[in-house]
CSV table of C-alpha atoms and ligand atoms in Angstrom, one decimal:
chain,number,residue,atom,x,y,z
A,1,UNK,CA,0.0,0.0,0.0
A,2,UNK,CA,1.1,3.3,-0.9
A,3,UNK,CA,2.1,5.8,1.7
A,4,UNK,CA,-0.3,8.6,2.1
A,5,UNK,CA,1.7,11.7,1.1
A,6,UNK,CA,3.0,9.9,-1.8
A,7,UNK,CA,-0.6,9.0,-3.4
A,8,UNK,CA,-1.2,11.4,-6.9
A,9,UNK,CA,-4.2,11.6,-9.6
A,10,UNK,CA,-3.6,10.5,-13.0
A,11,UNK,CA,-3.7,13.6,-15.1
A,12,UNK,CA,-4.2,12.2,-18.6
A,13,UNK,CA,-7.0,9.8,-17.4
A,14,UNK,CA,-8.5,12.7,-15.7
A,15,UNK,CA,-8.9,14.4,-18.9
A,16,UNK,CA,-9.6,11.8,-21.2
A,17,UNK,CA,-12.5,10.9,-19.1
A,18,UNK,CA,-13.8,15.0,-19.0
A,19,UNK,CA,-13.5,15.0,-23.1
A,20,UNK,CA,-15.0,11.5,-23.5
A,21,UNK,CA,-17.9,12.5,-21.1
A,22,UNK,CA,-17.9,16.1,-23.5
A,23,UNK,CA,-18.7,14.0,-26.8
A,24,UNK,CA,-22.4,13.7,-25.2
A,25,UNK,CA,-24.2,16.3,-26.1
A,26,UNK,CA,-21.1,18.0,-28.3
A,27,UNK,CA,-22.0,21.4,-29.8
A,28,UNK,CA,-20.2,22.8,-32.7
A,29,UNK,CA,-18.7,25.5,-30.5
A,30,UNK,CA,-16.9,23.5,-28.8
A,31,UNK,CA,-19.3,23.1,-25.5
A,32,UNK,CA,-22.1,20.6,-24.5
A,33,UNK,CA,-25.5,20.9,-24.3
A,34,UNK,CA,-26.9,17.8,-22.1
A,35,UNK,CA,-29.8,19.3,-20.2
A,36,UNK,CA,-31.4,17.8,-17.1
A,37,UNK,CA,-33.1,14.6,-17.5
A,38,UNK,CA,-32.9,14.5,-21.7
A,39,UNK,CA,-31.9,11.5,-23.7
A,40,UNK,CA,-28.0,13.3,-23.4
A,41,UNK,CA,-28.3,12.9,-19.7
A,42,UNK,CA,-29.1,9.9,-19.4
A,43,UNK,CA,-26.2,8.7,-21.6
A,44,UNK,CA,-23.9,10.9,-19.5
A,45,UNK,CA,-25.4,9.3,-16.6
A,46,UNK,CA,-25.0,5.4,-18.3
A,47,UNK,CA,-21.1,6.6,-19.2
A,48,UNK,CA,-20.5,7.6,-15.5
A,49,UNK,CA,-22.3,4.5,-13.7
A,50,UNK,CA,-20.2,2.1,-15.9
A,51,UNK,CA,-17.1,3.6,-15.3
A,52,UNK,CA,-17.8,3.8,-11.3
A,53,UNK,CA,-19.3,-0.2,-11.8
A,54,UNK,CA,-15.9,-0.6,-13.8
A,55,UNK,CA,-13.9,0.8,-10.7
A,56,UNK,CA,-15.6,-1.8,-8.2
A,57,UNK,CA,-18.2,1.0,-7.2
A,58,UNK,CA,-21.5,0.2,-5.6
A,59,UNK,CA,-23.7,2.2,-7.3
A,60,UNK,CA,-27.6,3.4,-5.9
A,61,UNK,CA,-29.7,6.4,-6.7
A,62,UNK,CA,-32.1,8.1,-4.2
A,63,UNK,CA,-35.5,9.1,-5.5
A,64,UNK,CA,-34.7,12.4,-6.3
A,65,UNK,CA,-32.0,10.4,-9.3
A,66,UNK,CA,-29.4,11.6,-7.1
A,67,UNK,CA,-26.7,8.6,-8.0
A,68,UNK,CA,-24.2,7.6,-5.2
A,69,UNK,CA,-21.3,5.3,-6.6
A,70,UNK,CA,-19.6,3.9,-3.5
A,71,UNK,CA,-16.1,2.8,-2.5
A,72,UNK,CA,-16.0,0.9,0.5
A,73,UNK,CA,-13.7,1.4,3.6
A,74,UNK,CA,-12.3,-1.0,6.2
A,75,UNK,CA,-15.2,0.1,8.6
A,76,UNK,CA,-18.6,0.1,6.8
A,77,UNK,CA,-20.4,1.0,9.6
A,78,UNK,CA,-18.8,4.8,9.1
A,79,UNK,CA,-20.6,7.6,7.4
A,80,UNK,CA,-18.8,8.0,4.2
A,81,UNK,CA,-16.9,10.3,3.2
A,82,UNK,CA,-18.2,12.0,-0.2
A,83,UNK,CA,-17.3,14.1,-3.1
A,84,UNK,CA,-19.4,15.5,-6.1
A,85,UNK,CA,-20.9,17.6,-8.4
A,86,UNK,CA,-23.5,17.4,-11.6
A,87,UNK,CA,-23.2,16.4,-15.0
A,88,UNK,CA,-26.4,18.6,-16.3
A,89,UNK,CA,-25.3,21.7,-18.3
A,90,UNK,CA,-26.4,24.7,-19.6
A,91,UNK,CA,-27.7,24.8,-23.7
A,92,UNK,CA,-24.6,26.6,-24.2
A,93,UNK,CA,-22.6,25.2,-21.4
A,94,UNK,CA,-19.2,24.2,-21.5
A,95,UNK,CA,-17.4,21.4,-20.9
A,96,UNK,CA,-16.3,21.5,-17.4
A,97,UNK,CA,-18.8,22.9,-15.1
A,98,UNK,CA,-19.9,20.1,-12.8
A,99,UNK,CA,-18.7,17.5,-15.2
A,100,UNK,CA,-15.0,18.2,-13.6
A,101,UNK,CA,-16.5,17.7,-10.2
A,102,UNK,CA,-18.3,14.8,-10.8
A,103,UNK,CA,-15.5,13.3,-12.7
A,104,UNK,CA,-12.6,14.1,-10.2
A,105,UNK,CA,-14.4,12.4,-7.6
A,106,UNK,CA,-14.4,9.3,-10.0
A,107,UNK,CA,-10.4,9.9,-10.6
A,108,UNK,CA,-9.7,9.7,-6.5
A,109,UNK,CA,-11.4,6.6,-6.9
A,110,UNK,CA,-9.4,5.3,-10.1
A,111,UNK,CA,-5.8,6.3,-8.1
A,112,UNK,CA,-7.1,5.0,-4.5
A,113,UNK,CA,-7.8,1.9,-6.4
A,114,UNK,CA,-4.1,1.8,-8.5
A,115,UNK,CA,-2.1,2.1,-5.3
A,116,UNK,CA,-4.7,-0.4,-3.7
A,117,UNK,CA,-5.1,2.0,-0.9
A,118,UNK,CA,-7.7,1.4,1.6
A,119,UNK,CA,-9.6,3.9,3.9
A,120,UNK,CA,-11.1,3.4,7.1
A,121,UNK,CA,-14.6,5.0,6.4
A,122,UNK,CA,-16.2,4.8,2.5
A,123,UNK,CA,-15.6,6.8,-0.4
A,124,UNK,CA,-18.5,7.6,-2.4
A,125,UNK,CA,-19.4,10.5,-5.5
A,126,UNK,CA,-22.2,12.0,-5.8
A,127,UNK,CA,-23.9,13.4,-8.8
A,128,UNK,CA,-27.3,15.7,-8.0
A,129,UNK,CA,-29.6,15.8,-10.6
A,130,UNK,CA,-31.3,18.9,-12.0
A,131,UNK,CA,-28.3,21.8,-10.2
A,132,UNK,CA,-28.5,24.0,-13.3
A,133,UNK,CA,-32.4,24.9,-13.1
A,134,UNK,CA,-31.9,25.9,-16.9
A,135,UNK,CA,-34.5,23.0,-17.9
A,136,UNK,CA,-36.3,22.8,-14.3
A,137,UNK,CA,-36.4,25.6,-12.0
A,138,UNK,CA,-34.5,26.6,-9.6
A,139,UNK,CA,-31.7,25.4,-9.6
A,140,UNK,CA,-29.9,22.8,-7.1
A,141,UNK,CA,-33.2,21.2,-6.5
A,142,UNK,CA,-32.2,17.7,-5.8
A,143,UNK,CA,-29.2,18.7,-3.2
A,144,UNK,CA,-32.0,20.8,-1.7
A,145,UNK,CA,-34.5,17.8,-1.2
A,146,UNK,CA,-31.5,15.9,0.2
A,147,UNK,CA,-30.6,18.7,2.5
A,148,UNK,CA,-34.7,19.0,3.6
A,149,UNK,CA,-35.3,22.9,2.2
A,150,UNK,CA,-37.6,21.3,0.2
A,151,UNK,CA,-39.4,18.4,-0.1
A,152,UNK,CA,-39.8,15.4,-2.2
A,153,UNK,CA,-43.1,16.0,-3.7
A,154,UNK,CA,-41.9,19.6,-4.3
A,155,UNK,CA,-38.7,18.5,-5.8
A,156,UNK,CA,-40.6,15.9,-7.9
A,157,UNK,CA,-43.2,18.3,-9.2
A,158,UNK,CA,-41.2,20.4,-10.6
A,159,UNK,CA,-41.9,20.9,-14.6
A,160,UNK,CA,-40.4,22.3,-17.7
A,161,UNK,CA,-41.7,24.7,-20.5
A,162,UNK,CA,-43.5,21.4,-21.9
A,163,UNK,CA,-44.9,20.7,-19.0
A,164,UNK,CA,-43.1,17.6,-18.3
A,165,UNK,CA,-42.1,16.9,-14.5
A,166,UNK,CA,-38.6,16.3,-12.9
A,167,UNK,CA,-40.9,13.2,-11.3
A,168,UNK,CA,-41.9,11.1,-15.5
A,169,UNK,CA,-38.7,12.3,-16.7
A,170,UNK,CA,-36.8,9.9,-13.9
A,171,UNK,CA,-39.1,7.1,-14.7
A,172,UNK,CA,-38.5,7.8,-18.4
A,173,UNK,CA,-34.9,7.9,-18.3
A,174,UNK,CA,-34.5,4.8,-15.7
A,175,UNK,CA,-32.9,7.1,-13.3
A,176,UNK,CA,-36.0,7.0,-10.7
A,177,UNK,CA,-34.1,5.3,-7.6
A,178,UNK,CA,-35.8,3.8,-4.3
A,179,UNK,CA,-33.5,5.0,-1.9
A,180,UNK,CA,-34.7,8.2,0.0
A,181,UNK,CA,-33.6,11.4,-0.5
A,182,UNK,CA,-31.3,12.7,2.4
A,183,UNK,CA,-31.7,11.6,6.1
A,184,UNK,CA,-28.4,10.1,6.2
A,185,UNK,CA,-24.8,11.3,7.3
A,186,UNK,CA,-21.6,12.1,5.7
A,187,UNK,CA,-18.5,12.9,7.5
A,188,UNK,CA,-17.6,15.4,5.0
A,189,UNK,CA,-18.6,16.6,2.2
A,190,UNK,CA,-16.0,18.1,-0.9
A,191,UNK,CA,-17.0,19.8,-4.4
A,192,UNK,CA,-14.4,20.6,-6.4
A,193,UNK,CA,-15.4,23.1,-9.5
A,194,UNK,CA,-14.5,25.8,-12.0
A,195,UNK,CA,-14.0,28.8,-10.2
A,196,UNK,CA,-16.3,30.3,-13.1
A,197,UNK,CA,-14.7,34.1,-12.2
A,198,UNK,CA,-11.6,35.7,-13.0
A,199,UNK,CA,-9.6,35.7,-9.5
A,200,UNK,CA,-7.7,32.7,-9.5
A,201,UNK,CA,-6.2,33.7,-13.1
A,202,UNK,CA,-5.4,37.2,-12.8
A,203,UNK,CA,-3.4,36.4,-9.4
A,204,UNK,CA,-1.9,33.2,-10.7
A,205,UNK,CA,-3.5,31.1,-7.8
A,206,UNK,CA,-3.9,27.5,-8.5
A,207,UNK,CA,-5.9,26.4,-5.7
A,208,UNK,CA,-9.3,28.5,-4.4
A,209,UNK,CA,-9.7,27.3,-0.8
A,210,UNK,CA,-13.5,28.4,-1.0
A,211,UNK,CA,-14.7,29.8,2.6
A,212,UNK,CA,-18.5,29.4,1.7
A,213,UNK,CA,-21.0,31.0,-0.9
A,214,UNK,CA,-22.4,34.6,-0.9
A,215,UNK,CA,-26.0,35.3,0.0
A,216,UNK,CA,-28.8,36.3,-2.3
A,217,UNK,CA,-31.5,38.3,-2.5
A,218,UNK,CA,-33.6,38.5,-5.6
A,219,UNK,CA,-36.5,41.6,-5.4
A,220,UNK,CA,-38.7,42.9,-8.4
A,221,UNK,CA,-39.6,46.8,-8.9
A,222,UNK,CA,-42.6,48.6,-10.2
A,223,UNK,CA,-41.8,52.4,-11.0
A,224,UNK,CA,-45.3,53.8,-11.8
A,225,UNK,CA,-45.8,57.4,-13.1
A,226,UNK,CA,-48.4,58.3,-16.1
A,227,UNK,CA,-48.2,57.6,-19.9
A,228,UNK,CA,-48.6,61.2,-22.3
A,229,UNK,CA,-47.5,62.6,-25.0
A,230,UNK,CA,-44.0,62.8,-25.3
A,231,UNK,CA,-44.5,66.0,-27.4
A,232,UNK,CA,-47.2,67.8,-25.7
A,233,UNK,CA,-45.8,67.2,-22.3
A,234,UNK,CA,-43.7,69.8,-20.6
A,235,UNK,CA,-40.8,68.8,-18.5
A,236,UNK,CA,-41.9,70.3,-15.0
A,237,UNK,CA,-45.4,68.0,-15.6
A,238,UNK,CA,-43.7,64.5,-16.3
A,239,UNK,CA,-44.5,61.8,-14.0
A,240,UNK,CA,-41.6,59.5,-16.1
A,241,UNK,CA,-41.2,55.8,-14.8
A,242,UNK,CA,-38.2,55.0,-17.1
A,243,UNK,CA,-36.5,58.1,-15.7
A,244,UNK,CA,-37.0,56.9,-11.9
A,245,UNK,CA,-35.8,53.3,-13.1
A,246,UNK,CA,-32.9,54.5,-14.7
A,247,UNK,CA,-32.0,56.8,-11.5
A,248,UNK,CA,-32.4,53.2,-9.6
A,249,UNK,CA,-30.5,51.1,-11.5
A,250,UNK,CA,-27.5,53.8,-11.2
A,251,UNK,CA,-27.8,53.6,-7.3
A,252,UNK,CA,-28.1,49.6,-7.8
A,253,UNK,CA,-24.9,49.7,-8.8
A,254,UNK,CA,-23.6,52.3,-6.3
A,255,UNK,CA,-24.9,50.5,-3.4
A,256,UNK,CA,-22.6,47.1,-4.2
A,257,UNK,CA,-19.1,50.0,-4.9
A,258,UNK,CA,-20.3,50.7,-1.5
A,259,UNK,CA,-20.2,47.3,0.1
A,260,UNK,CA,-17.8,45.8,-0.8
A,261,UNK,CA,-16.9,43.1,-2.1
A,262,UNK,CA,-20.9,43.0,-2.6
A,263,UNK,CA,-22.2,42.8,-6.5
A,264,UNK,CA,-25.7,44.3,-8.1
A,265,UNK,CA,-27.3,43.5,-11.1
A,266,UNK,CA,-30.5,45.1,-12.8
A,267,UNK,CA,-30.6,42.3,-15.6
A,268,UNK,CA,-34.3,42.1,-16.7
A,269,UNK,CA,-36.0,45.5,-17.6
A,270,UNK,CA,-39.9,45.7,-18.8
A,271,UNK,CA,-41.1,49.1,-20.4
A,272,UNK,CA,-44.7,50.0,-20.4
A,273,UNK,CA,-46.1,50.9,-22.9
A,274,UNK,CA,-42.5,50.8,-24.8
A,275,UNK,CA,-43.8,53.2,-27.1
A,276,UNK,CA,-40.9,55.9,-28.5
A,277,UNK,CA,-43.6,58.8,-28.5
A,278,UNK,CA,-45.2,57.7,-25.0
A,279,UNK,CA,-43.7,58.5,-21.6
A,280,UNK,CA,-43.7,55.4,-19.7
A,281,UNK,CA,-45.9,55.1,-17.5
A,282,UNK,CA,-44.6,52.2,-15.3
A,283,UNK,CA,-41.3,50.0,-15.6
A,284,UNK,CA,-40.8,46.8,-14.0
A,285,UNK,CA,-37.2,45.1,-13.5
A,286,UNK,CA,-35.5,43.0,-11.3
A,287,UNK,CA,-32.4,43.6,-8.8
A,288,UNK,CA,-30.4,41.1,-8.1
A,289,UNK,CA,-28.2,41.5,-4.7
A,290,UNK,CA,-25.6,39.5,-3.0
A,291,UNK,CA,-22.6,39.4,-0.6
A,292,UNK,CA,-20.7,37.0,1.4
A,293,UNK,CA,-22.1,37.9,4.5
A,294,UNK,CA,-25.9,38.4,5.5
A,295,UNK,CA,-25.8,41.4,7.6
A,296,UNK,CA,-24.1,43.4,4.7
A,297,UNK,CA,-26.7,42.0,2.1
A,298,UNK,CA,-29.4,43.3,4.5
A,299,UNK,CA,-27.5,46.8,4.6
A,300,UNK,CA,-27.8,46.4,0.5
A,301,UNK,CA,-31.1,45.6,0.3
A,302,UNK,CA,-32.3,48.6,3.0
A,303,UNK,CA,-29.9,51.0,0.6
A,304,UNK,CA,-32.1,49.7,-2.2
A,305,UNK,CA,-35.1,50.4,-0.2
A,306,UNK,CA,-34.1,53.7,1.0
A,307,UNK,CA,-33.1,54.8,-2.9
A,308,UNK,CA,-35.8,53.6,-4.2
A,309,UNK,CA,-38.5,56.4,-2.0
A,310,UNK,CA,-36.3,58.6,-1.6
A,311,UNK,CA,-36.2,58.8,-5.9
A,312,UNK,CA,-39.5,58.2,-6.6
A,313,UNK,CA,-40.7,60.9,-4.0
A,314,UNK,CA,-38.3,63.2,-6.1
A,315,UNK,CA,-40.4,62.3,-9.2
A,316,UNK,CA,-43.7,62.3,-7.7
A,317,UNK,CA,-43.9,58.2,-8.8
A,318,UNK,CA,-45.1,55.3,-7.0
A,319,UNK,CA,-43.2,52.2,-6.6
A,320,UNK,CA,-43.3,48.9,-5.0
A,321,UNK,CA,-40.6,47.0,-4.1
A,322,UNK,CA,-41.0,43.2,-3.6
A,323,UNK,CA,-38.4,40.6,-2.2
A,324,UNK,CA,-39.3,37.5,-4.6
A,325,UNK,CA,-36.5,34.5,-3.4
A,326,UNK,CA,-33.8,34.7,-1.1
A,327,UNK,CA,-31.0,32.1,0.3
A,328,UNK,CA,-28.9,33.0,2.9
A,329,UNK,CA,-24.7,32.9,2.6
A,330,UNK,CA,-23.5,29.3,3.1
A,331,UNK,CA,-20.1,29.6,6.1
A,332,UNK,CA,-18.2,26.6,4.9
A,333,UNK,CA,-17.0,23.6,7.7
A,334,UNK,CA,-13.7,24.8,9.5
A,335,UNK,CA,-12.2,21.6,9.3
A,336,UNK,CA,-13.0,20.7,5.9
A,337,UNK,CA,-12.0,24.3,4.8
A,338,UNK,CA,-8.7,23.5,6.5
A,339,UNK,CA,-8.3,20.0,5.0
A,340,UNK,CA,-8.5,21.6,1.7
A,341,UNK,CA,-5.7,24.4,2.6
A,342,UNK,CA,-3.5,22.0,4.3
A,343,UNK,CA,-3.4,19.7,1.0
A,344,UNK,CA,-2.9,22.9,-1.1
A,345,UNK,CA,-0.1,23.7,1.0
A,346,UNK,CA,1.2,20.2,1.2
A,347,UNK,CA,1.1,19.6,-2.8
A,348,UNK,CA,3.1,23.1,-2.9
A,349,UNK,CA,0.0,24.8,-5.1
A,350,UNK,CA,-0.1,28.4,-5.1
A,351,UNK,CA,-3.4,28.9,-3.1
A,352,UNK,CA,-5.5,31.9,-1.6
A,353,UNK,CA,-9.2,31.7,0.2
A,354,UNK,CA,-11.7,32.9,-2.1
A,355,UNK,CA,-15.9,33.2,-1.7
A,356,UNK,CA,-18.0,31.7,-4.4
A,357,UNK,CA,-20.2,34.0,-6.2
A,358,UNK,CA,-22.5,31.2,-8.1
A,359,UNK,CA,-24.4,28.9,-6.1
A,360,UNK,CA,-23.7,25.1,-6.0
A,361,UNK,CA,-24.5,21.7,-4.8
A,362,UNK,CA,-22.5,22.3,-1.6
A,363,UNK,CA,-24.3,25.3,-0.1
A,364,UNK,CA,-27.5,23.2,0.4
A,365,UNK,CA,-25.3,20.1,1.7
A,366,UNK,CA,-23.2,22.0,4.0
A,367,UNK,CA,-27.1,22.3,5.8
A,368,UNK,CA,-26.5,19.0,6.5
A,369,UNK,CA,-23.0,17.6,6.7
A,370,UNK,CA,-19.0,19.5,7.0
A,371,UNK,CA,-18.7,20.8,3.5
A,372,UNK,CA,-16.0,22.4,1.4
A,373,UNK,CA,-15.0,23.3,-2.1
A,374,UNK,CA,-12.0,22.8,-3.9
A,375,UNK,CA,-11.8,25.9,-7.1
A,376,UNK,CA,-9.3,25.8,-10.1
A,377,UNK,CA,-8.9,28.5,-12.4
A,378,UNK,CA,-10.9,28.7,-16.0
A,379,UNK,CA,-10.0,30.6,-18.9
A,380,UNK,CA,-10.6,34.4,-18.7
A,381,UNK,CA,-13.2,33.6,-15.8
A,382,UNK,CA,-15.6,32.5,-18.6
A,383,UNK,CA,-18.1,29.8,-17.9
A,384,UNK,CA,-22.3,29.0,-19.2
A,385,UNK,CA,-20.5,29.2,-22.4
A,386,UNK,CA,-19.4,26.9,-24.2
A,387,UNK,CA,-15.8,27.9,-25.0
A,388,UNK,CA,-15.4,27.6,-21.3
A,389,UNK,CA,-12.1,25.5,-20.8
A,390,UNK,CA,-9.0,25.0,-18.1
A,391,UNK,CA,-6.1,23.6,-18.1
A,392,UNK,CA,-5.0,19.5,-17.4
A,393,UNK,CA,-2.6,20.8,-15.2
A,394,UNK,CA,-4.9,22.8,-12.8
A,395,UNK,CA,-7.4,20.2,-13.2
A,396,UNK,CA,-4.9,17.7,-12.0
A,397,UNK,CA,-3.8,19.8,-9.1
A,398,UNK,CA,-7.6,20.5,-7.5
A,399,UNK,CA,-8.1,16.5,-7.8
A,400,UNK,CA,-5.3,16.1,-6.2
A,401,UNK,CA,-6.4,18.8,-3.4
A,402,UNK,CA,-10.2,16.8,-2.9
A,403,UNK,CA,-7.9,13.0,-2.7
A,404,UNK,CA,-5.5,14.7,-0.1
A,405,UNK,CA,-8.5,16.5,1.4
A,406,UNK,CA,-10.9,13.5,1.7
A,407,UNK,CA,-8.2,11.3,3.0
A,408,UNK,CA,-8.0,13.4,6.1
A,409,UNK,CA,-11.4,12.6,7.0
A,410,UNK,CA,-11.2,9.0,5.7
A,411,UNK,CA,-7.8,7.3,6.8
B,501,ZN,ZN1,-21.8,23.9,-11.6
């Protein structure tokens, strides 16, 4: 048996599996398009079950189609220790988001197995179905059954444009398990992904040891004013809704330069009635709001409050201003937020702390069990696209990061 601190990943097979994986669903760009629960998916599943099956995995899947392949340890009786991710994409996703997760856990696997290394507790990787929410929404559904935010029937029920449910498209597909969905512990829990920013790239950073996920809060505005004649109409008489928007949306923005390292976004704008020779008489958009910490997201959002009567009062508009979805900033474990540091450190990889700005799998989990992530750098911070790409090299180092890092809580 190999000695711990000598154990490495296998690089090439590492890749070879991420661009055999990336042949399902192919787009001409370059990307993949394998949505939730589609034909594509399923094969991606079928690719990833056989290769786990191949590497003397136990595989099961809960009824949310969460799959869990399973490696097992010298004491069965211990809650495993687990890694994971999801293979769904985007339309125009790339190949790495999730995928590299998903398949890095299946690589610690692959190498534990070459150096016929055993651990006292299980191994096992996850994949959680539906985490994009571009097919069903929202997003991470199936971690958040397993973590209890919601539940089963809701998880089940959800549908897509066609009006086809999360629920027939498991039976269709063959990927509607009997196990149940969550009530059952891990001793840790590791997700190692794309960084999908620019931070680890521009400072030459290998390794993101990721402290948790920022919080969000998602609100949607109604500037009204009255429509008239965009001749006829003097200045001083105006009740303008797109003015009072626009003089929102420039405070939006102010309010995240304010708390930093806090972000804003006004993404989705609605003109009424979007005429050129009408003053609006209402606009509707959304704000989007988050930062790492929840008492500086509720600062934002009373900043957002505040500017929004203190401008339309200006203006003489009304204006409502509704809070339609928020989740709270996930604090990662300390110990498995060390483990990861340590094995940066270890392996000699440059390394700095770093808060993820998308959500993932891991911020419902770490509800439920210790939880870290492991981030690697992607190319000019680009991902949901299809060029998306990253090195072999700094995929090689973060899987070597999660198999140092779960061997701390499994030896
Ligand atoms: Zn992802």
């Amino acid at each position: 048996m190999a000695e711990l601190h000598n154990l490495r990943i296998n690089q090439d097979r590492l890749w070879d599996s991420l661009m055999e994986m990336a042949k399902i669903g192919a787009t001409p760009k370059g990307g993949c398009a394998r949505l939730a629960l589609t034909d594509l998916d399923k094969q991606g599943r079928d690719l990833f079950v056989r290769w786990c099956q191949e590497a003397g995995c136990t595989v099961s899947v809960d009824r949310m189609g969460n799959i869990f392949a399973r490696r097992p340890g010298r004491n069965n009786t211990l809650p495993p220790v687990v890694t994971g991710s999801h293979l769904d994409t985007q339309p125009t996703g790339g190949k790495f988001d999730g995928v590299y997760g998903v398949l890095a856990g299946l690589e610690v696997v692959r190498a534990l197995n070459d150096h016929n290394f055993e651990t006292e507790a299980p191994i096992e990787v996850s994949v959680w179905t539906n985490e994009e929410g571009s097919r069903f929404a929202p997003a991470m559904v199936s971690s958040g059954v397993f973590a209890g935010v919601f539940t089963e029937d809701y998880g089940l029920g959800r549908a897509d444009l066609d009006g086809r449910t999360i629920g027939d498209e498991l039976k269709r597909i063959g990927y509607a398990g009997d196990l149940p969905v969550g009530g059952r512990k891990f001793k840790a829990f590791f997700e190692a992904h794309i960084e999908q920013g620019p931070i680890l790239e521009a400072e030459r950073k290998t390794i993101g040891v990721v402290q948790g996920i920022q919080g969000m809060r998602w609100f949607e505005v109604t500037v009204t004013g009255t429509d008239c004649h965009a001749g006829t109409t003097p200045m001083p008489r105006r009740r303008d809704a797109m003015l009072g928007c626009a003089r929102i949306v420039e405070r939006v923005h102010q309010i995240a330069l304010d708390h930093a390292p806090g972000v804003s976004t006004v993404g989705l704008v609605k003109v009424m009635p979007n005429s050129r020779n009408t003053i609006p008489g209402s606009v509707f958009f959304s704000v989007d709001l988050r930062h790492p910490h929840d008492e500086e997201l509720l600062k934002m959002t009373a900043a957002l409050n505040a500017a929004c009567s203190e401008i339309c009062g200006a203006l003489d508009l009304q204006y409502e201003c509704r809070e339609i979805w928020h989740s709270p900033a996930s604090h990662f474990d300390e110990g498995c937020v060390g483990a990861v540091r340590r094995a940066a450190e270890e392996r000699g990889y440059a390394w700095r702390d770093i808060t993820s700005g998308a959500g993932h799998d891991a911020g419902y989990i770490s509800r439920v069990a210790p939880t870290a992530m492991i981030f690697v750098p992607c190319a000019d911070g680009i991902s949901h696209n299809e060029v998306e790409t990253a090195t072999p090299s700094d995929l090689a180092a973060g899987c070597n990061v999660l198999l140092r890092a779960m061997l701390e809580h499994a030896v």
